[in-house]
PDB file of C-alpha atoms in Angstrom:
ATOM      1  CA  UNK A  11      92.365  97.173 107.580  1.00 95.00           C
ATOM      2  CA  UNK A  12      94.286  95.678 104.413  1.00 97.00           C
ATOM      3  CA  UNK A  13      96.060  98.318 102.791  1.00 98.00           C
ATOM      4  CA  UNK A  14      96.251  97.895  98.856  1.00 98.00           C
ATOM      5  CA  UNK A  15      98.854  99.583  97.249  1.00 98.00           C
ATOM      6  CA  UNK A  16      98.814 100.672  93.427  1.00 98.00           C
ATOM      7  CA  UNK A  17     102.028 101.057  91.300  1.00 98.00           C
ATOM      8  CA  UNK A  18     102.759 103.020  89.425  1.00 97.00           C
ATOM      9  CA  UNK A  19     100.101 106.122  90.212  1.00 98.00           C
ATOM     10  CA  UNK A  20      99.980 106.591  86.765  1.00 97.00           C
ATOM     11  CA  UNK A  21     101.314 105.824  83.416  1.00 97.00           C
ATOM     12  CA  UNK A  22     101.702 107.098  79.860  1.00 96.00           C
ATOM     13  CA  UNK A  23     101.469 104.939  77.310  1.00 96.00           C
ATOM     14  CA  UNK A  24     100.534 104.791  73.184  1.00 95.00           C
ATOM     15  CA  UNK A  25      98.083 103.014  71.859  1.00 95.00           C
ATOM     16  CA  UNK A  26      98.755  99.197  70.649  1.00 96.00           C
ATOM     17  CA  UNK A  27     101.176  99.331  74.271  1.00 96.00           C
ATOM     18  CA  UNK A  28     101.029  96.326  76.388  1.00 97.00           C
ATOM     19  CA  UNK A  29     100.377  98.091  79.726  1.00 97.00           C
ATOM     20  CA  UNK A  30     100.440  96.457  83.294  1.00 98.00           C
ATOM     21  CA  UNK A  31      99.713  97.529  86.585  1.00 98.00           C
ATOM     22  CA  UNK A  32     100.726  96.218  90.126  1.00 98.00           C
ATOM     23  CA  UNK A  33      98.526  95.394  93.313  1.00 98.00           C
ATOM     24  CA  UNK A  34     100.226  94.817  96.517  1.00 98.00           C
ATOM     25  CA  UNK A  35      98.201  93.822  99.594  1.00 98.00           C
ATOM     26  CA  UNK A  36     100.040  94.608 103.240  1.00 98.00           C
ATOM     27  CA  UNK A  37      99.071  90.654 104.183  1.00 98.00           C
ATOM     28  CA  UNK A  38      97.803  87.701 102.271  1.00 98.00           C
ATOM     29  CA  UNK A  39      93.892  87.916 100.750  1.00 97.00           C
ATOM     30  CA  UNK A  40      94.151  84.444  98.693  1.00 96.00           C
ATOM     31  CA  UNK A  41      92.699  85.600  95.278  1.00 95.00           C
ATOM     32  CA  UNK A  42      90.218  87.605  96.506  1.00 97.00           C
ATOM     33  CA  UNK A  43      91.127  90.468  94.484  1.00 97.00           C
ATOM     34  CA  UNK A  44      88.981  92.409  92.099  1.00 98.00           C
ATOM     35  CA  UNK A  45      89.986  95.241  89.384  1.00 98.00           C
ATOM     36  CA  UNK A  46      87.721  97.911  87.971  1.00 98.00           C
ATOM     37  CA  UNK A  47      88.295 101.008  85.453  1.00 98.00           C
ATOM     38  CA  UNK A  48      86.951 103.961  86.063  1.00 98.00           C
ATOM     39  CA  UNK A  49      86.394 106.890  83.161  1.00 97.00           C
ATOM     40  CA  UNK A  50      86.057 110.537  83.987  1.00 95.00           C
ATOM     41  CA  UNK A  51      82.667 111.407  85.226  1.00 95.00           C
ATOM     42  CA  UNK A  52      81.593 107.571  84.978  1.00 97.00           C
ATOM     43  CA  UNK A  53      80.984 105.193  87.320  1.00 98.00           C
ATOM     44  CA  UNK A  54      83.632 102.146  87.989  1.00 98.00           C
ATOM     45  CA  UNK A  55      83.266  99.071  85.528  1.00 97.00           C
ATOM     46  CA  UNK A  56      84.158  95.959  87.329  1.00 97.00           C
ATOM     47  CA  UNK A  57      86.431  94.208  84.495  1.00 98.00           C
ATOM     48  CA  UNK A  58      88.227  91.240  86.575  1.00 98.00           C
ATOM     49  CA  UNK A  59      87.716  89.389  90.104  1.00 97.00           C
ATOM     50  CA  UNK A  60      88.879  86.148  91.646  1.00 96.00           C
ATOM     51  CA  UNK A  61      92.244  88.042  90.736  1.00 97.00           C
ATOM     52  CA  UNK A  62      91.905  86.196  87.153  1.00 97.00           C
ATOM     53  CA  UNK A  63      88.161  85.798  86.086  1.00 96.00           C
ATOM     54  CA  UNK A  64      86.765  88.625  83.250  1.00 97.00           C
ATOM     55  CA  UNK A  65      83.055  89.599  84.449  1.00 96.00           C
ATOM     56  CA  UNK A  66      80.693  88.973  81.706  1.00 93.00           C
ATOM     57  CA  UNK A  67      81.401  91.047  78.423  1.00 94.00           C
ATOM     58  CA  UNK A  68      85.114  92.387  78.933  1.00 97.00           C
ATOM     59  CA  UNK A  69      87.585  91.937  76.584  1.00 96.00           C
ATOM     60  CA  UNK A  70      90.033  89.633  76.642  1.00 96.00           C
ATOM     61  CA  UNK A  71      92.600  91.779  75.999  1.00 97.00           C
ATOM     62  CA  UNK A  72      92.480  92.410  79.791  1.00 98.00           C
ATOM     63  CA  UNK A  73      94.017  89.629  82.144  1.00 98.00           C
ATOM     64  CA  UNK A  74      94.665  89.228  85.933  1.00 98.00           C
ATOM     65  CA  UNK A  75      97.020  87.040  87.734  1.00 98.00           C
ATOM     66  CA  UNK A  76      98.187  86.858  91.141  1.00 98.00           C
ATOM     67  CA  UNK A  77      97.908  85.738  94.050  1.00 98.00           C
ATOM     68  CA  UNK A  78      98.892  86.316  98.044  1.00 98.00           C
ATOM     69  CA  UNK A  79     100.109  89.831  98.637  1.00 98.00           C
ATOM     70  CA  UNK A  80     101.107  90.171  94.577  1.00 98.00           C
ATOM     71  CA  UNK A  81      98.530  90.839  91.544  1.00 98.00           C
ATOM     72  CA  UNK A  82      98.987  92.425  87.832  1.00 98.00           C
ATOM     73  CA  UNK A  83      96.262  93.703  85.596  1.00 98.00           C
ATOM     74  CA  UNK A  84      97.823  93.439  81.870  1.00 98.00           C
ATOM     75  CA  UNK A  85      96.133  95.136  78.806  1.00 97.00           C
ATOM     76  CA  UNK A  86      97.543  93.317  75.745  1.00 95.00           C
ATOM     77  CA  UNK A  87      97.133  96.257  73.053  1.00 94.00           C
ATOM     78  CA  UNK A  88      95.995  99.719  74.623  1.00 96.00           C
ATOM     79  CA  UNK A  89      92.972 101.163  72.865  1.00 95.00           C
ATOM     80  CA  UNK A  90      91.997 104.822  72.939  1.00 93.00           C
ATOM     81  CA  UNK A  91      88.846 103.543  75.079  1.00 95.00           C
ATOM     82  CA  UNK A  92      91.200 101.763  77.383  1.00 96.00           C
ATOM     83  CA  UNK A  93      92.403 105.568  79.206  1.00 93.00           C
ATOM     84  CA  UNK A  94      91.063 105.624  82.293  1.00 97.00           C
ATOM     85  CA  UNK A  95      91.928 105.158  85.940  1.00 98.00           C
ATOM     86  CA  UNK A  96      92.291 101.056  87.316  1.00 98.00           C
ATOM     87  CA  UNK A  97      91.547 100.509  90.905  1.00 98.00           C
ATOM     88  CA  UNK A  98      92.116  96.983  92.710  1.00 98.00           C
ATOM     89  CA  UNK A  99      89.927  95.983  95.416  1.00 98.00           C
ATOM     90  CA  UNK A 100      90.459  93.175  98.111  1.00 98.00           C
ATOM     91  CA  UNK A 101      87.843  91.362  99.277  1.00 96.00           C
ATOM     92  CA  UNK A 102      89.302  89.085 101.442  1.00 95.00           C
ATOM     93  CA  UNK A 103      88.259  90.627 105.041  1.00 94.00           C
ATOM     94  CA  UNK A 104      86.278  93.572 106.075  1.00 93.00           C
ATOM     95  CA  UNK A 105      86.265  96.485 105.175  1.00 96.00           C
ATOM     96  CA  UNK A 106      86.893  95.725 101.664  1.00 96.00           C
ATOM     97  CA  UNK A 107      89.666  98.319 101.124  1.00 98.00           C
ATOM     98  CA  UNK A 108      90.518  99.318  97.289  1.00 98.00           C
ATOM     99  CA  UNK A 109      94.035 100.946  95.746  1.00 98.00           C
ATOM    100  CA  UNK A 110      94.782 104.556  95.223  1.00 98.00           C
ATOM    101  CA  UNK A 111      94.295 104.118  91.692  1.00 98.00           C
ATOM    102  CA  UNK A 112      96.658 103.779  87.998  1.00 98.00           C
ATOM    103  CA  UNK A 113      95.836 106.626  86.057  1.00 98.00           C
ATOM    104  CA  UNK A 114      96.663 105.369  82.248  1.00 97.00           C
ATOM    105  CA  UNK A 115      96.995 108.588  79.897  1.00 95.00           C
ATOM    106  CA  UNK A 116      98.007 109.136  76.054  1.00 88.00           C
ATOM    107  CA  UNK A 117     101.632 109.914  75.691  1.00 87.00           C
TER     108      UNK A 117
ATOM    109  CA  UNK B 146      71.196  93.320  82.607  1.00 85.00           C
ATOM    110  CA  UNK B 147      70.823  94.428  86.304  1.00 92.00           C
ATOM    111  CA  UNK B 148      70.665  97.967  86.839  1.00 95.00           C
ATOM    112  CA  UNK B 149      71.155 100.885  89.602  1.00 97.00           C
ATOM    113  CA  UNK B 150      69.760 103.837  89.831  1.00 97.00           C
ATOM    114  CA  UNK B 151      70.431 106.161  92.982  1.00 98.00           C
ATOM    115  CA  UNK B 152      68.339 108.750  93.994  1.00 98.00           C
ATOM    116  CA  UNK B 153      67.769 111.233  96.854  1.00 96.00           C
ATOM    117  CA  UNK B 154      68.866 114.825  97.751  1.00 97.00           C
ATOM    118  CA  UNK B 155      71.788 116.517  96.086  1.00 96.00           C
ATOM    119  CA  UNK B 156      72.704 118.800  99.217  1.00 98.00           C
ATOM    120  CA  UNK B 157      72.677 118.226 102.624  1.00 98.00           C
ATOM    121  CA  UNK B 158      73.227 120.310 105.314  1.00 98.00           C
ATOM    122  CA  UNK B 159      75.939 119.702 108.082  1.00 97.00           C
ATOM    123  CA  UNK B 160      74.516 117.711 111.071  1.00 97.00           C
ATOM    124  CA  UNK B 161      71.646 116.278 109.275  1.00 98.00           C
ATOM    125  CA  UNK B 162      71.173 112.858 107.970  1.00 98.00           C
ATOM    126  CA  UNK B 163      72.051 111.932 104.365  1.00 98.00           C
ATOM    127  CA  UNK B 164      69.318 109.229 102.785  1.00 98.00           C
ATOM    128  CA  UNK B 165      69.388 107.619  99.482  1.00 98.00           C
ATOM    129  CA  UNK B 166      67.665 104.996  97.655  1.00 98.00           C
ATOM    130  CA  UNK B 167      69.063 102.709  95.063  1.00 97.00           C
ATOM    131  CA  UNK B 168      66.477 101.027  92.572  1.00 96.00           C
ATOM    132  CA  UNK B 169      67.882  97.896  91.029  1.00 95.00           C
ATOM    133  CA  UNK B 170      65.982  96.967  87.865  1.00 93.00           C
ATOM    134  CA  UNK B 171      65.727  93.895  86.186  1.00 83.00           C
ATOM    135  CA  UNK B 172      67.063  91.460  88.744  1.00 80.00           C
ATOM    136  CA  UNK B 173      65.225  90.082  92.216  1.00 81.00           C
ATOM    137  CA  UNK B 174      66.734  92.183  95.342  1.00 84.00           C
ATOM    138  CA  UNK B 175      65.867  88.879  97.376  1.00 80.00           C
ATOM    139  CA  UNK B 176      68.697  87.705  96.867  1.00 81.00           C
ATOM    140  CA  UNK B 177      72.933  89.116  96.679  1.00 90.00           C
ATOM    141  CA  UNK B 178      74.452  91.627  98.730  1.00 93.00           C
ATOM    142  CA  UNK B 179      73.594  95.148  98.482  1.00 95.00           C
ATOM    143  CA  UNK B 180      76.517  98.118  99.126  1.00 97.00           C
ATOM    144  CA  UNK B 181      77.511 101.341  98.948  1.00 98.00           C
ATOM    145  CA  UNK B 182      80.455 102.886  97.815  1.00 98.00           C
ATOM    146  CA  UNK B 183      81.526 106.478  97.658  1.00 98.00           C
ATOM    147  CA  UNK B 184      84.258 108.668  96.349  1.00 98.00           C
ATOM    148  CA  UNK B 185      84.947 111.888  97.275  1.00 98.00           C
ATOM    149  CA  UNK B 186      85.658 114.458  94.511  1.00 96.00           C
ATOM    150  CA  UNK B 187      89.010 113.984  93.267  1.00 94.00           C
ATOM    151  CA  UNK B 188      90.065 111.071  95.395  1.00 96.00           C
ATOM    152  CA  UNK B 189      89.668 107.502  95.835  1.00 96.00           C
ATOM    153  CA  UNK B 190      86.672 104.751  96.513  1.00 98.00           C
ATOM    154  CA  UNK B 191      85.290 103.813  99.802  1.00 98.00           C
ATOM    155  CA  UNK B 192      83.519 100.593 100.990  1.00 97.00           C
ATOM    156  CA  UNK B 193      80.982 101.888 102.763  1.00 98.00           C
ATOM    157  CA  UNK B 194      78.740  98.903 103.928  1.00 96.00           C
ATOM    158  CA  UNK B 195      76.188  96.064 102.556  1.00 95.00           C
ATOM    159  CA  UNK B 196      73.303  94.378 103.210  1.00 93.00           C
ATOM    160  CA  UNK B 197      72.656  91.058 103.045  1.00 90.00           C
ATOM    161  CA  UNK B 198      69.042  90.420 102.033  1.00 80.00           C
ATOM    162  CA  UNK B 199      68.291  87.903 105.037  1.00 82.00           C
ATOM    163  CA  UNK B 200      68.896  90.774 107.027  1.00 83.00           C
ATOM    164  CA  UNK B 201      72.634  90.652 107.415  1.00 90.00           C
ATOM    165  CA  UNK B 202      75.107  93.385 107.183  1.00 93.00           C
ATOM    166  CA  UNK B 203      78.524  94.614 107.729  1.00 94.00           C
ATOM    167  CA  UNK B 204      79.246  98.527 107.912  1.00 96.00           C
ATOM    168  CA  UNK B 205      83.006  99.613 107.940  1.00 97.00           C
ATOM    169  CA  UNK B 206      84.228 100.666 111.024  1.00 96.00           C
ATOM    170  CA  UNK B 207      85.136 104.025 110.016  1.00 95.00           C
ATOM    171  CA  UNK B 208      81.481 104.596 109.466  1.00 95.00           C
ATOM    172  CA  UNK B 209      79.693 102.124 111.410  1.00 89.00           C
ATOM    173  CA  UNK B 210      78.366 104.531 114.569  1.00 92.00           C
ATOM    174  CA  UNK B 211      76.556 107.005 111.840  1.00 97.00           C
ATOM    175  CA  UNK B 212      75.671 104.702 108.794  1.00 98.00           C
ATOM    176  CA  UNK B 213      72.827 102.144 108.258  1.00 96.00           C
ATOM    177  CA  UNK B 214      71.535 100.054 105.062  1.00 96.00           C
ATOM    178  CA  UNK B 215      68.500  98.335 104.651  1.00 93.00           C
ATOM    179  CA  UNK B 216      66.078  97.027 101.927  1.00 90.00           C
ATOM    180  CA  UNK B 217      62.809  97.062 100.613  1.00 89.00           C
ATOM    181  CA  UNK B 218      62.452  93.694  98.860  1.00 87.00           C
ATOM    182  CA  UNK B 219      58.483  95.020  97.994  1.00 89.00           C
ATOM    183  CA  UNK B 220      60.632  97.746  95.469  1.00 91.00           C
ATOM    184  CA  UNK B 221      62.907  96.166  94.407  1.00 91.00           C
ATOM    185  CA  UNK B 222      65.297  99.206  96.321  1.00 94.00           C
ATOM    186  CA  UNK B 223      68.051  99.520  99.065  1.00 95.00           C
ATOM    187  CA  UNK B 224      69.006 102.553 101.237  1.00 97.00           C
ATOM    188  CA  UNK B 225      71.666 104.640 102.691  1.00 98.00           C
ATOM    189  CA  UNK B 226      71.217 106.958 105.688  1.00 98.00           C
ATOM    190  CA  UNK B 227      74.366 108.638 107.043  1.00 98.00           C
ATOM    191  CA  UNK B 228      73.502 110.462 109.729  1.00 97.00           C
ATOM    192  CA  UNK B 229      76.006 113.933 111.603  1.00 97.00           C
ATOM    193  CA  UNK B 230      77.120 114.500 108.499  1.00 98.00           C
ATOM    194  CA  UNK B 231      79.986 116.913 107.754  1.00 98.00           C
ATOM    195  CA  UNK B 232      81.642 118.508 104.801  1.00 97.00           C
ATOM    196  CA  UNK B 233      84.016 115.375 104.600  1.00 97.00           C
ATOM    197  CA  UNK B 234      80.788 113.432 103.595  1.00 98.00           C
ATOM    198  CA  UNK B 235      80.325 115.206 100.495  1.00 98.00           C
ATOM    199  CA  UNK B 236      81.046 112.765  97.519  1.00 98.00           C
ATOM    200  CA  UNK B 237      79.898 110.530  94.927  1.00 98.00           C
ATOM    201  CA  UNK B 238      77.278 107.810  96.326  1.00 98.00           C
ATOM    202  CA  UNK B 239      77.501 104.316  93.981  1.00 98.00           C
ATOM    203  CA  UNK B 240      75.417 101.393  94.977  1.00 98.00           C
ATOM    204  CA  UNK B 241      76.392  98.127  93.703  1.00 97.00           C
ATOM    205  CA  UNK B 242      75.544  94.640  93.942  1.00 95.00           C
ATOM    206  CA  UNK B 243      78.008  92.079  95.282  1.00 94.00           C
ATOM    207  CA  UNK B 244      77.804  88.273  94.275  1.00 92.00           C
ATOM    208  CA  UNK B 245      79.274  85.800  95.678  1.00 90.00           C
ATOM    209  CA  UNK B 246      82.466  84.061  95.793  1.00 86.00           C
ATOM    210  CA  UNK B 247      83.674  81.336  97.574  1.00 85.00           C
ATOM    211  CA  UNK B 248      83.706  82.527 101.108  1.00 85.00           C
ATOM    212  CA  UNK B 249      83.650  86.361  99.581  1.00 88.00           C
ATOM    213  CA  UNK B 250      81.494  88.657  97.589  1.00 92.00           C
ATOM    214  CA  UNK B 251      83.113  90.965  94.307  1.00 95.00           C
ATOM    215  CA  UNK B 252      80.960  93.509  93.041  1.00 96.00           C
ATOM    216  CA  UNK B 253      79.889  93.498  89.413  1.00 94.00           C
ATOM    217  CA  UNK B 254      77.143  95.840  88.935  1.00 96.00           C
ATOM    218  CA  UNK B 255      77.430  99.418  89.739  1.00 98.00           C
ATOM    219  CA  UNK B 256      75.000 102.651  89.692  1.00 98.00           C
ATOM    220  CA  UNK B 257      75.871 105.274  88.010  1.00 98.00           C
ATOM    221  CA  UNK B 258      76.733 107.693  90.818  1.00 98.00           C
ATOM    222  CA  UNK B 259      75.018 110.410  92.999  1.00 98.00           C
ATOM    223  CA  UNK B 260      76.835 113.379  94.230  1.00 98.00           C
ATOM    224  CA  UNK B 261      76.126 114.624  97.339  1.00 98.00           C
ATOM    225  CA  UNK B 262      77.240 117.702  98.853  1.00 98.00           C
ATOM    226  CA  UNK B 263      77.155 118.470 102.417  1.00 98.00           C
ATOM    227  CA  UNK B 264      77.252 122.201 103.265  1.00 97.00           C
ATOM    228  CA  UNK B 265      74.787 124.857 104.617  1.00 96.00           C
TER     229      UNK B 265
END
């Protein structure tokens, strides 16, 4: 299996913060890399895939890049609504295999 | 807007076999993939499996001697049995739908969640 590794676990940051979050894949998955955010007691939110494409109706102020074994998710000005936990996903091979999860909290 | 809703038994009992149904509303079945995801309380998200609805599916491997996922394209729904379950089963159940992408499939829509607990 593709091991995706999240850094860092979790974060503090204010609002108006430009926050971003790493993805590292133990071997190559192209762009096939998908990021979701996840709200206590809520379901995920899928928010990016294709490593760079916004699903339908998400903010630009989220953006992806990346590609290979490397991938950033960047939130250009943190919004109260934006506190939640970010989990990437590869989708490159099976299983599809996701990251422990960036828990972003109010400092 | 395509939507999930799961359904199906909120406790299990150890040994049995876990079953749940996801209806997808306003959007054909006959067509997509069709997965399950779950996350145990507390912890991280699990692939679990899809199906294709040509018939096709991939299970992870982890799973793949207790789970199975088919669909009923006449409903509109698709379904999750695990069977032996133990209390390492007990989680949140999401389905999702998976559209394609190039030579891979990202999800995009997710159910809201089901938690099932597995204990006697």
């Amino acid at each position: 299996d593709i091991q995706m590794t999240q850094s860092p676990s979790s974060l503090s940051a204010s609002v108006g913060d430009r926050v971003t979050i790493t993805c590292r894949a133990s071997q190559g998955i192209s762009n096939y890399l998908a990021w979701f955010q996840q709200k206590p007691g809520k379901a995920p939110k899928s928010l990016i895939y294709a490593a760079s494409s916004l699903q339908s109706g998400v903010p630009s102020k989220f953006s992806g890049s990346g590609s290979g074994t490397d991938f950033t998710l960047t939130i250009s000005s943190l919004q109260p609504e934006d506190f939640a936990t970010y989990y990437c996903q590869q989708y490159y091979i099976y299983p599809r295999t996701f990251g422990q999860g960036t828990k972003v909290e109010i400092k | 807007q395509v939507r999930l809703q799961e359904s199906g038994p909120g406790l299990v009992k150890p040994s049995e076999t876990l079953s749940l149904t996801c209806t997808v509303s306003d959007g054909s079945i006959s067509s997509y993939y069709w997965s399950w995801i779950r996350q145990p309380p507390g912890q991280g998200l699990e692939w679990i499996g899809y199906f294709y609805y040509t018939g096709g599916t991939n299970y992870n491997p982890s799973l793949k001697s207790r789970v199975s996922i088919s669909v009923d394209t006449s409903k509109n729904q698709f379904s999750l049995k695990l069977s032996s379950v133990t209390a390492a089963d007990t989680a949140v159940y999401y389905c999702a739908r998976e559209s394609e992408y190039g030579s891979g499939t990202y999800i995009d829509y997710w159910g809201q969640g089901t938690l099932v607990t597995v204990s006697s």
